[in-house]
Coordinates of C-alpha atoms in Angstrom, one line a residue:
Chain A
M76 CA -41.3 -23.9 -25.8
S77 CA -38.1 -25.2 -27.2
Y78 CA -35.6 -23.5 -29.5
L79 CA -35.6 -26.3 -32.1
K80 CA -38.7 -28.0 -33.2
P81 CA -39.5 -31.3 -31.4
G82 CA -38.5 -34.7 -32.8
L83 CA -34.7 -34.5 -32.7
P84 CA -32.9 -37.4 -31.0
A85 CA -33.6 -37.3 -27.3
P86 CA -30.5 -37.5 -25.1
V87 CA -30.3 -40.4 -22.7
A88 CA -27.5 -41.3 -20.3
E89 CA -25.0 -43.9 -21.5
N90 CA -25.6 -47.5 -20.5
D91 CA -22.5 -47.5 -18.3
G92 CA -23.9 -44.5 -16.4
L93 CA -20.9 -42.3 -17.0
D94 CA -22.8 -39.1 -17.9
A95 CA -26.0 -39.7 -15.8
P96 CA -25.1 -37.0 -13.2
Y97 CA -25.0 -34.4 -15.9
W98 CA -28.5 -35.3 -17.3
E99 CA -29.9 -35.7 -13.8
G100 CA -28.5 -32.2 -13.0
T101 CA -30.1 -30.5 -15.9
R102 CA -33.5 -31.8 -14.9
R103 CA -32.9 -30.0 -11.5
G104 CA -31.8 -26.8 -13.3
E105 CA -28.2 -27.4 -12.3
L106 CA -25.1 -27.5 -14.5
M107 CA -22.9 -30.4 -13.3
V108 CA -19.5 -31.1 -14.7
Q109 CA -16.6 -33.3 -13.8
R110 CA -13.7 -32.3 -11.6
C111 CA -10.8 -34.5 -10.5
K112 CA -10.7 -35.0 -6.8
A113 CA -7.0 -35.7 -6.9
C114 CA -5.6 -32.7 -8.9
G115 CA -8.5 -30.4 -9.3
T116 CA -8.6 -30.5 -13.2
W117 CA -11.9 -29.6 -14.7
Q118 CA -13.1 -32.0 -17.4
W119 CA -15.8 -32.0 -20.1
G120 CA -17.2 -34.1 -21.8
P121 CA -17.5 -36.8 -19.2
E122 CA -14.8 -39.4 -19.0
W123 CA -13.9 -42.2 -16.5
I124 CA -10.4 -40.9 -15.9
C125 CA -8.7 -37.5 -15.3
H126 CA -6.8 -36.6 -18.4
K127 CA -4.2 -34.7 -16.4
C128 CA -3.3 -37.0 -13.5
L129 CA -5.0 -40.2 -14.6
S130 CA -6.9 -40.6 -11.4
F131 CA -10.2 -42.5 -11.6
D132 CA -11.5 -40.5 -8.7
M133 CA -13.6 -37.9 -10.5
S134 CA -16.3 -35.9 -8.8
W135 CA -19.3 -34.0 -10.2
V136 CA -19.6 -30.4 -9.1
R137 CA -22.2 -27.7 -9.9
V138 CA -20.9 -24.8 -11.8
E139 CA -22.3 -21.4 -12.7
G140 CA -23.9 -21.3 -16.1
R141 CA -21.9 -18.4 -17.4
G142 CA -19.3 -18.3 -20.2
R143 CA -18.3 -16.7 -23.4
I144 CA -18.7 -17.7 -27.0
Y145 CA -15.7 -19.6 -28.3
S146 CA -17.1 -20.4 -31.8
W147 CA -20.4 -20.8 -33.6
E148 CA -22.1 -22.0 -36.7
R149 CA -25.5 -21.4 -38.4
P150 CA -27.0 -24.5 -40.0
W151 CA -29.5 -23.8 -42.8
H152 CA -29.7 -27.2 -44.5
P153 CA -32.0 -29.6 -42.6
V154 CA -30.3 -33.0 -42.2
H155 CA -33.0 -34.5 -39.9
P156 CA -36.8 -34.8 -40.6
A157 CA -37.6 -32.8 -37.5
L158 CA -35.6 -29.8 -38.9
K159 CA -37.4 -29.8 -42.2
D160 CA -39.4 -26.6 -41.6
Q161 CA -37.0 -25.2 -38.9
G162 CA -35.1 -22.6 -40.9
P163 CA -31.7 -21.5 -39.8
Y164 CA -30.6 -21.9 -36.2
I165 CA -27.5 -21.0 -34.3
V166 CA -25.2 -23.4 -32.5
V167 CA -22.6 -21.9 -30.1
L168 CA -19.6 -23.4 -28.4
V169 CA -19.3 -21.8 -25.0
E170 CA -16.2 -21.8 -22.8
L171 CA -16.4 -21.6 -19.1
P172 CA -13.5 -19.5 -17.7
H173 CA -14.4 -20.3 -14.1
A174 CA -14.2 -24.0 -14.8
G175 CA -10.9 -24.5 -16.5
N176 CA -12.2 -23.2 -19.9
I177 CA -14.1 -26.4 -20.5
R178 CA -16.4 -26.0 -23.5
M179 CA -20.1 -26.7 -23.9
L180 CA -22.3 -26.8 -26.9
G181 CA -25.8 -25.3 -27.2
N182 CA -28.1 -23.2 -29.2
L183 CA -28.0 -19.4 -28.9
L184 CA -31.5 -18.2 -28.0
G185 CA -33.1 -15.3 -29.9
D186 CA -33.3 -14.4 -33.5
P187 CA -31.7 -17.2 -35.5
K188 CA -30.4 -14.7 -38.0
Q189 CA -28.8 -12.4 -35.4
A190 CA -25.1 -11.6 -35.6
V191 CA -23.0 -13.8 -33.3
R192 CA -20.0 -12.3 -31.6
I193 CA -17.1 -14.6 -30.6
S194 CA -15.9 -13.7 -27.0
A195 CA -19.4 -12.3 -26.1
E196 CA -20.6 -13.2 -22.6
V197 CA -23.5 -15.7 -22.4
E198 CA -25.5 -17.3 -19.6
A199 CA -27.2 -20.7 -19.5
V200 CA -30.9 -21.2 -19.8
F201 CA -32.5 -24.6 -18.9
E202 CA -34.9 -25.8 -21.5
P203 CA -37.1 -28.7 -20.2
H204 CA -38.6 -31.3 -22.5
D205 CA -41.1 -32.7 -20.0
D206 CA -43.3 -34.5 -22.5
A207 CA -40.4 -36.4 -24.1
K208 CA -40.0 -40.1 -23.4
P209 CA -37.9 -40.1 -21.3
P210 CA -38.1 -36.4 -20.2
F211 CA -34.9 -34.4 -20.5
T212 CA -33.6 -30.9 -20.1
L213 CA -31.2 -29.1 -22.5
V214 CA -28.8 -26.3 -21.5
Q215 CA -29.2 -23.4 -23.9
W216 CA -27.4 -20.0 -24.0
K217 CA -28.4 -16.4 -24.3
Y218 CA -26.4 -13.2 -24.3
A219 CA -25.7 -12.1 -20.8
Chain B
M186 CA 15.0 -39.0 -35.8
T187 CA 14.5 -42.7 -36.3
D188 CA 16.1 -44.8 -39.1
R189 CA 12.9 -46.8 -39.3
T190 CA 11.1 -45.7 -42.4
L191 CA 8.8 -46.6 -45.3
R192 CA 10.8 -44.3 -47.6
G193 CA 11.3 -46.0 -50.9
R194 CA 10.3 -49.4 -49.5
V195 CA 7.1 -49.9 -51.5
A196 CA 5.5 -48.6 -54.7
I197 CA 2.0 -48.2 -56.0
V198 CA 1.9 -50.1 -59.3
G199 CA -1.8 -50.3 -60.1
I200 CA -4.7 -48.0 -59.8
G201 CA -8.4 -48.8 -60.5
E202 CA -11.7 -47.0 -60.4
T203 CA -15.3 -47.7 -61.3
P204 CA -17.2 -45.1 -63.2
Y205 CA -18.3 -42.5 -60.7
Y206 CA -22.0 -42.0 -60.1
R207 CA -24.2 -39.4 -58.4
H208 CA -25.5 -40.6 -55.0
G209 CA -27.9 -43.5 -55.5
K210 CA -27.3 -43.9 -59.2
S211 CA -24.9 -46.9 -59.2
P212 CA -26.3 -49.7 -61.2
D213 CA -24.1 -52.1 -59.2
P214 CA -24.3 -53.2 -55.6
E215 CA -21.5 -51.7 -53.4
F216 CA -19.7 -55.1 -53.2
V217 CA -19.6 -55.3 -57.0
L218 CA -18.2 -51.8 -57.2
A219 CA -15.4 -53.0 -54.8
L220 CA -14.7 -56.0 -57.0
K221 CA -14.7 -54.0 -60.2
A222 CA -12.2 -51.4 -58.8
I223 CA -9.9 -54.1 -57.5
L224 CA -10.0 -55.9 -60.9
A225 CA -9.3 -52.7 -62.7
A226 CA -6.3 -52.0 -60.5
A227 CA -4.9 -55.5 -61.2
R228 CA -5.5 -55.0 -64.9
D229 CA -3.7 -51.7 -64.7
A230 CA -0.8 -53.3 -63.0
G231 CA -0.8 -56.1 -65.5
I232 CA -1.1 -58.9 -62.9
D233 CA -3.4 -61.8 -62.3
P234 CA -5.7 -60.7 -59.5
R235 CA -4.9 -63.9 -57.7
R236 CA -1.5 -62.5 -56.8
I237 CA -3.3 -60.2 -54.3
D238 CA -2.7 -61.4 -50.8
G239 CA -3.8 -58.5 -48.6
F240 CA -6.4 -55.8 -48.2
A241 CA -6.5 -52.4 -46.4
S242 CA -9.3 -50.0 -46.1
Y243 CA -10.6 -47.3 -43.7
S244 CA -13.6 -45.6 -42.1
N245 CA -16.8 -47.7 -42.3
D246 CA -16.0 -49.7 -45.4
R247 CA -18.5 -52.6 -45.4
N248 CA -16.7 -54.9 -47.9
D249 CA -15.0 -57.5 -45.7
P250 CA -11.6 -58.6 -46.9
S251 CA -12.4 -62.3 -46.3
R252 CA -15.4 -62.1 -48.5
L253 CA -13.4 -60.2 -51.2
A254 CA -10.7 -62.9 -51.0
A255 CA -13.3 -65.7 -51.4
A256 CA -15.1 -63.9 -54.2
L257 CA -11.9 -63.4 -56.1
G258 CA -10.6 -66.9 -55.5
L259 CA -7.4 -65.7 -53.9
P260 CA -5.1 -68.7 -53.0
E261 CA -4.3 -67.2 -49.6
L262 CA -5.1 -64.1 -47.6
R263 CA -2.2 -62.8 -45.6
F264 CA -3.2 -59.4 -44.5
S265 CA -6.5 -57.6 -43.7
N266 CA -6.5 -54.3 -42.1
M267 CA -8.9 -51.5 -41.3
Q268 CA -7.8 -48.0 -40.3
W269 CA -9.8 -47.0 -37.3
G270 CA -12.3 -44.1 -37.4
G271 CA -11.5 -40.8 -38.9
G272 CA -13.9 -40.8 -41.8
G273 CA -11.9 -39.7 -44.8
G274 CA -8.9 -39.2 -42.5
G275 CA -8.0 -42.8 -43.0
G276 CA -7.2 -42.6 -46.7
S277 CA -3.5 -42.2 -46.5
G278 CA -3.4 -44.2 -43.3
A279 CA -4.8 -47.2 -45.2
V280 CA -1.9 -46.8 -47.7
A281 CA 0.5 -46.5 -44.8
N282 CA -0.8 -49.7 -43.2
A283 CA -0.6 -51.6 -46.5
A284 CA 2.9 -50.2 -47.0
A285 CA 4.0 -51.2 -43.5
A286 CA 2.6 -54.7 -44.1
V287 CA 4.5 -55.1 -47.4
A288 CA 7.7 -53.5 -46.1
G289 CA 7.5 -55.7 -43.0
G290 CA 7.0 -58.9 -44.9
L291 CA 3.5 -59.7 -43.8
A292 CA 2.3 -59.7 -47.4
D293 CA 3.5 -59.1 -51.0
C294 CA 0.7 -57.5 -52.9
V295 CA -1.8 -55.5 -50.9
V296 CA -4.8 -53.7 -52.3
V297 CA -6.0 -50.5 -50.7
F298 CA -9.6 -50.0 -51.5
R299 CA -12.8 -48.0 -50.7
A300 CA -16.2 -48.7 -52.1
L301 CA -19.1 -46.5 -51.3
A302 CA -22.7 -46.7 -52.5
Q303 CA -24.4 -44.2 -50.2
G304 CA -27.6 -44.6 -52.1
Q305 CA -27.8 -48.2 -50.9
F306 CA -26.9 -47.4 -47.2
Q307 CA -27.1 -44.5 -44.8
R308 CA -26.0 -41.2 -46.3
F309 CA -23.2 -39.4 -44.5
G310 CA -25.0 -36.1 -45.0
A311 CA -28.4 -37.1 -43.5
A312 CA -29.4 -38.2 -40.0
P313 CA -31.8 -41.1 -39.5
P314 CA -35.1 -39.9 -38.2
G315 CA -36.1 -39.8 -34.5
G316 CA -34.4 -42.0 -32.0
V317 CA -32.3 -41.3 -28.9
A318 CA -28.7 -40.1 -28.6
T319 CA -26.2 -41.3 -26.1
G320 CA -22.7 -40.3 -25.1
E321 CA -21.0 -37.9 -27.4
A322 CA -24.0 -37.8 -29.7
A323 CA -26.2 -36.7 -26.8
L324 CA -24.1 -33.5 -26.5
N325 CA -24.6 -32.7 -30.2
A326 CA -27.7 -34.1 -31.8
P327 CA -30.4 -32.4 -29.6
Y328 CA -28.8 -29.1 -30.6
G329 CA -29.1 -29.9 -34.3
V330 CA -25.5 -30.9 -34.7
M331 CA -25.6 -34.3 -36.6
S332 CA -24.0 -34.1 -40.1
P333 CA -20.3 -33.8 -40.7
A334 CA -20.8 -30.3 -41.9
Q335 CA -22.5 -29.3 -38.7
R336 CA -19.9 -31.2 -36.7
Y337 CA -16.9 -29.4 -38.2
A338 CA -18.1 -25.9 -39.2
M339 CA -17.3 -24.5 -35.8
R340 CA -13.7 -25.6 -36.0
A341 CA -13.3 -23.7 -39.3
M342 CA -15.3 -20.7 -38.0
R343 CA -12.9 -20.3 -35.1
F344 CA -9.9 -20.6 -37.5
L345 CA -11.3 -18.1 -39.9
H346 CA -12.0 -15.7 -36.9
E347 CA -8.5 -16.1 -35.3
N348 CA -6.7 -15.5 -38.5
R349 CA -9.1 -12.9 -40.1
I350 CA -9.5 -15.0 -43.2
G351 CA -12.0 -13.6 -45.8
D352 CA -14.6 -15.3 -48.0
G353 CA -12.3 -15.5 -51.0
A354 CA -10.0 -18.1 -49.5
Q355 CA -12.5 -20.9 -49.2
R356 CA -14.1 -19.8 -52.5
A357 CA -10.7 -20.2 -54.3
I358 CA -10.5 -23.9 -53.2
A359 CA -13.9 -24.6 -54.6
L360 CA -13.3 -22.8 -57.9
A361 CA -10.0 -24.7 -58.4
S362 CA -11.7 -28.1 -57.9
Y363 CA -14.5 -27.2 -60.3
A364 CA -12.1 -25.8 -62.9
H365 CA -10.1 -29.0 -62.8
A366 CA -13.2 -31.2 -63.0
Q367 CA -14.1 -29.4 -66.3
K368 CA -11.1 -31.1 -67.9
N369 CA -11.8 -34.5 -66.4
P370 CA -14.5 -36.5 -68.2
R371 CA -14.7 -38.9 -65.2
A372 CA -15.8 -36.1 -63.0
V373 CA -19.4 -36.1 -61.8
M374 CA -19.3 -32.3 -62.2
H375 CA -17.8 -32.4 -65.6
G376 CA -19.7 -30.0 -67.8
R377 CA -20.9 -28.0 -64.7
P378 CA -18.4 -25.1 -64.4
L379 CA -18.5 -22.9 -61.3
T380 CA -18.1 -19.1 -61.3
A381 CA -17.3 -16.9 -58.3
E382 CA -20.7 -15.3 -58.8
A383 CA -22.5 -18.7 -58.7
Y384 CA -20.4 -19.6 -55.6
D385 CA -21.4 -16.4 -53.8
A386 CA -25.0 -16.8 -54.7
S387 CA -25.3 -20.4 -53.6
R388 CA -27.2 -21.4 -50.5
W389 CA -25.7 -21.9 -47.1
I390 CA -25.4 -25.4 -45.8
V391 CA -24.0 -24.3 -42.5
E392 CA -22.3 -21.0 -42.1
P393 CA -19.4 -20.5 -42.9
W394 CA -20.0 -23.1 -45.6
R395 CA -22.0 -22.8 -48.8
L396 CA -23.2 -25.5 -51.0
F397 CA -20.0 -25.5 -53.1
D398 CA -17.8 -25.7 -50.0
C399 CA -19.1 -29.1 -49.3
C400 CA -18.1 -32.5 -50.8
Q401 CA -20.5 -34.5 -53.0
E402 CA -22.1 -37.7 -52.0
N403 CA -21.4 -40.3 -54.6
D404 CA -21.3 -44.0 -55.5
G405 CA -18.3 -45.8 -56.8
A406 CA -15.0 -47.5 -55.8
A407 CA -11.3 -47.0 -56.1
A408 CA -8.3 -49.3 -55.5
L409 CA -4.5 -49.2 -55.4
I410 CA -2.0 -52.0 -55.5
I411 CA 1.1 -51.9 -53.4
V412 CA 4.1 -54.1 -53.8
P413 CA 7.8 -54.1 -52.6
A414 CA 9.8 -51.4 -54.3
E415 CA 12.4 -53.9 -55.5
Q416 CA 9.7 -55.5 -57.6
A417 CA 8.2 -52.3 -58.9
K418 CA 9.9 -52.2 -62.2
D419 CA 8.5 -55.6 -63.2
F420 CA 5.0 -54.1 -63.6
A421 CA 3.4 -52.6 -66.6
R422 CA 3.2 -49.0 -65.5
K423 CA 5.5 -46.4 -64.1
P424 CA 5.7 -47.0 -60.3
A425 CA 4.8 -44.3 -57.8
Y426 CA 7.1 -44.8 -54.8
L427 CA 6.0 -44.1 -51.3
L428 CA 8.4 -41.6 -49.8
G429 CA 6.5 -40.9 -46.5
A430 CA 3.3 -41.4 -44.7
A431 CA 2.0 -40.3 -41.3
L432 CA -1.2 -40.6 -39.4
G433 CA -2.7 -39.6 -36.0
S434 CA -3.8 -36.3 -34.4
E435 CA -2.9 -33.9 -31.7
Y436 CA -3.0 -33.9 -27.9
R437 CA -6.6 -34.7 -26.8
N438 CA -7.9 -34.1 -30.3
G439 CA -10.7 -36.6 -29.6
A440 CA -11.8 -35.0 -26.3
R441 CA -15.6 -35.3 -26.2
G442 CA -18.0 -32.4 -26.6
H443 CA -15.7 -30.2 -28.8
N444 CA -13.1 -30.0 -26.0
A445 CA -9.9 -30.5 -28.0
P446 CA -7.5 -28.0 -26.5
L447 CA -6.3 -27.0 -30.0
Y448 CA -9.8 -26.7 -31.5
A449 CA -9.2 -24.6 -34.6
T450 CA -7.2 -27.3 -36.4
S451 CA -7.4 -29.8 -39.1
S452 CA -5.6 -32.2 -36.8
F453 CA -2.3 -32.2 -38.7
T454 CA 0.0 -30.1 -36.5
T455 CA 1.7 -33.1 -35.1
V456 CA 1.3 -35.4 -38.1
A457 CA 2.8 -33.1 -40.9
P458 CA 6.3 -32.9 -39.3
H459 CA 6.5 -36.8 -39.2
L460 CA 5.4 -36.9 -42.8
Y461 CA 8.1 -34.5 -44.1
A462 CA 10.7 -36.1 -41.9
M463 CA 10.1 -39.5 -43.3
A464 CA 9.9 -38.4 -46.9
G465 CA 12.9 -36.1 -46.7
V466 CA 10.8 -33.5 -48.5
K467 CA 10.0 -29.8 -47.8
P468 CA 6.6 -28.3 -48.6
S469 CA 8.3 -26.1 -51.3
E470 CA 9.4 -29.3 -53.1
V471 CA 5.8 -30.6 -53.5
D472 CA 4.9 -30.4 -57.2
V473 CA 1.2 -31.2 -57.0
L474 CA -1.2 -31.7 -54.1
Q475 CA -4.4 -33.5 -53.5
S476 CA -6.0 -32.4 -50.2
Y477 CA -9.2 -34.1 -49.0
E478 CA -12.1 -31.8 -49.1
N479 CA -15.0 -32.7 -46.8
F480 CA -15.3 -28.9 -46.6
T481 CA -13.1 -26.1 -48.1
G482 CA -12.3 -24.8 -44.6
G483 CA -10.6 -28.0 -43.8
V484 CA -8.4 -27.8 -46.9
L485 CA -7.4 -24.3 -45.9
M486 CA -6.3 -25.4 -42.4
S487 CA -4.6 -28.5 -43.8
L488 CA -2.5 -26.4 -46.2
V489 CA -1.4 -24.2 -43.3
E490 CA -0.6 -27.1 -41.1
H491 CA 1.4 -28.7 -43.8
G492 CA 3.5 -25.5 -44.2
F493 CA 2.5 -24.4 -47.6
F494 CA 1.8 -20.9 -46.2
K495 CA 1.1 -19.3 -42.9
A496 CA -2.4 -18.7 -41.6
E497 CA -2.0 -15.0 -42.0
E498 CA -1.0 -15.4 -45.6
A499 CA -4.2 -17.4 -46.5
N500 CA -6.0 -14.5 -48.0
D501 CA -3.1 -13.8 -50.4
F502 CA -2.1 -17.3 -51.2
L503 CA -5.6 -18.8 -51.7
V504 CA -6.6 -17.3 -55.1
P505 CA -7.6 -19.5 -58.0
E506 CA -4.5 -18.9 -60.1
N507 CA -2.2 -20.3 -57.4
L508 CA -4.2 -23.5 -57.3
L509 CA -4.7 -24.3 -60.9
A510 CA -2.6 -26.8 -63.0
P511 CA -0.3 -26.6 -64.7
S512 CA 1.0 -23.1 -63.8
G513 CA -0.1 -22.4 -60.3
K514 CA 2.3 -22.3 -57.4
L515 CA 0.5 -25.2 -55.8
P516 CA -1.8 -27.1 -58.2
L517 CA -4.5 -28.5 -55.9
N518 CA -7.1 -31.3 -56.4
T519 CA -6.3 -31.6 -60.1
S520 CA -9.0 -34.2 -60.8
G521 CA -11.7 -32.2 -59.1
G522 CA -11.5 -34.1 -55.9
N523 CA -14.3 -34.8 -53.5
L524 CA -15.9 -31.5 -54.4
A525 CA -16.3 -32.0 -58.2
E526 CA -14.8 -35.3 -59.4
C527 CA -16.3 -37.8 -57.0
Y528 CA -16.6 -38.3 -53.3
M529 CA -14.9 -41.7 -53.1
H530 CA -14.1 -40.9 -49.5
G531 CA -10.9 -39.4 -50.7
L532 CA -9.3 -42.5 -52.3
E533 CA -9.8 -40.9 -55.7
L534 CA -7.2 -38.4 -54.5
Q535 CA -4.6 -41.1 -54.1
V536 CA -5.4 -42.4 -57.6
E537 CA -5.0 -38.9 -59.0
A538 CA -1.6 -38.4 -57.1
V539 CA -0.3 -41.6 -58.9
R540 CA -1.8 -40.4 -62.2
Q541 CA 0.1 -37.1 -61.9
L542 CA 3.4 -39.0 -61.5
R543 CA 2.7 -41.1 -64.5
G544 CA 1.8 -38.0 -66.6
E545 CA -1.7 -39.1 -67.1
S546 CA -3.8 -36.5 -65.4
T547 CA -6.4 -34.5 -67.3
A548 CA -5.0 -31.5 -65.5
Q549 CA -1.4 -32.5 -65.8
V550 CA 1.4 -30.7 -64.0
R551 CA 4.7 -30.6 -65.9
D552 CA 7.0 -33.5 -65.0
P553 CA 6.1 -33.7 -61.3
E554 CA 8.5 -35.7 -59.1
I555 CA 6.8 -35.2 -55.8
S556 CA 3.0 -35.8 -55.5
M557 CA 1.3 -35.4 -52.1
V558 CA -2.0 -36.4 -50.6
I559 CA -3.7 -35.1 -47.4
S560 CA -6.5 -37.1 -46.1
G561 CA -9.5 -36.1 -44.0
P562 CA -9.1 -32.7 -42.3
M563 CA -10.6 -32.0 -38.8
V564 CA -11.4 -35.6 -37.9
T565 CA -9.2 -37.9 -35.8
P566 CA -7.1 -39.7 -36.8
V567 CA -6.0 -38.0 -40.0
S568 CA -3.2 -39.0 -42.4
S569 CA -1.1 -37.8 -45.3
M570 CA 1.4 -39.3 -47.7
I571 CA 4.0 -38.3 -50.2
L572 CA 4.7 -40.2 -53.4
G573 CA 7.8 -39.8 -55.6
S574 CA 9.0 -40.8 -59.0
A575 CA 12.1 -43.1 -59.3
E576 CA 14.3 -40.0 -59.6
T577 CA 13.4 -39.1 -56.0
L578 CA 14.7 -42.3 -54.4

């Protein structure tokens, strides 16, 4: 059971492998993000170099799937054929205070017409798409 | 501050447009639209098109300068330039690039152009079916974030939240554009007036944006001709001198996955000071403004970041009477702009800015001397420019 109807573009790791650890992590139910080995800066989305100290020595670390809503939107107009009969849905931008306030995008589970509160606490929910080719798992969010 | 400047070095001496069409309705192929706009601009300037020796465009324009030069039989091509990325954010940047080329002696007569027949190619507002998403898109598309509206609504939502801005502010921007379009026979939305009630009753595209907060999708082309300022008086029409231009964006604005540190921004906080410094102009001296509207919330942020009012003043300043020509405090998008004249990826805003200085707008401001354009809020890079009459030099 997925929040959005099936048929949207399936995420796959980049050809250069940069973000593969993230997508491999979500399949295991783990939220993996980048952290610089040299200076400890958290970084998201994935990049080859630390934006703070310019070290190429980035590590991937598992972080707790908790955060707070930084911003949100509610799309109504379907722009992709898979969304044609979807109705409105909610997208939230979640910041992770325990990981340098990096931000992650996801859908807010529950009633798509519910009120959304900026600053509200949320927790991650792993949403597997086992039948997709290739299979993938999305990270979604629900009120904590 | 540097003494290197474009101020007063070049002028726009020709403007050209095709008729503007609803999306998919152009009878001409996109390349023909480009040719027709360029020839119209040459005609307006009173020059033989074979005097053109350079081209500048932006975003994903598909009309290659070498093909244009061959088609037009130009004796030589000296400059061809594309402003990277940024969607509509490159509009003033393309003018800046052309101006820099002319001022720096790389070319003598450069055309800035944009041709767009979305009906013949992929629409901006619709995603192609199926497929896979990689990199940045993989972090967005599986969550139903694919179109520009979906991409940028969260920036505006955060800004509205931080500054307690009500519904009326965005609505005023839409109402002003539609009111101006009713005076403009070229406007695709001419004859289609918009009321506050109709705005409020319109469907959501993506909250916080309704249908009338969003730009159109259209077919057409526009072009501008840029020459050295010292030659400007030799042309048929009153020149519009470039006083300043700036392009770029803030610290890590392009950080992937919506991680720009300054997220609630139209990307102009660092760009606007450079613009005003080069032009030697203050916001209070701007007589008429064209501000790119992909979405009204981006216009709102752009006006704040260009210093026309503070964010906390948005609810009071953004009322229709302040934005209407000729009597408003800040006449805005006087042709109808992307919302109601035509979505020519914003280049129609540059054309209108020139038209205002010539006294030829259908919503003419009284004797303007400073005419400004803001291009492409919320994307990166963005750009903006200030034009002046001869009296401002």
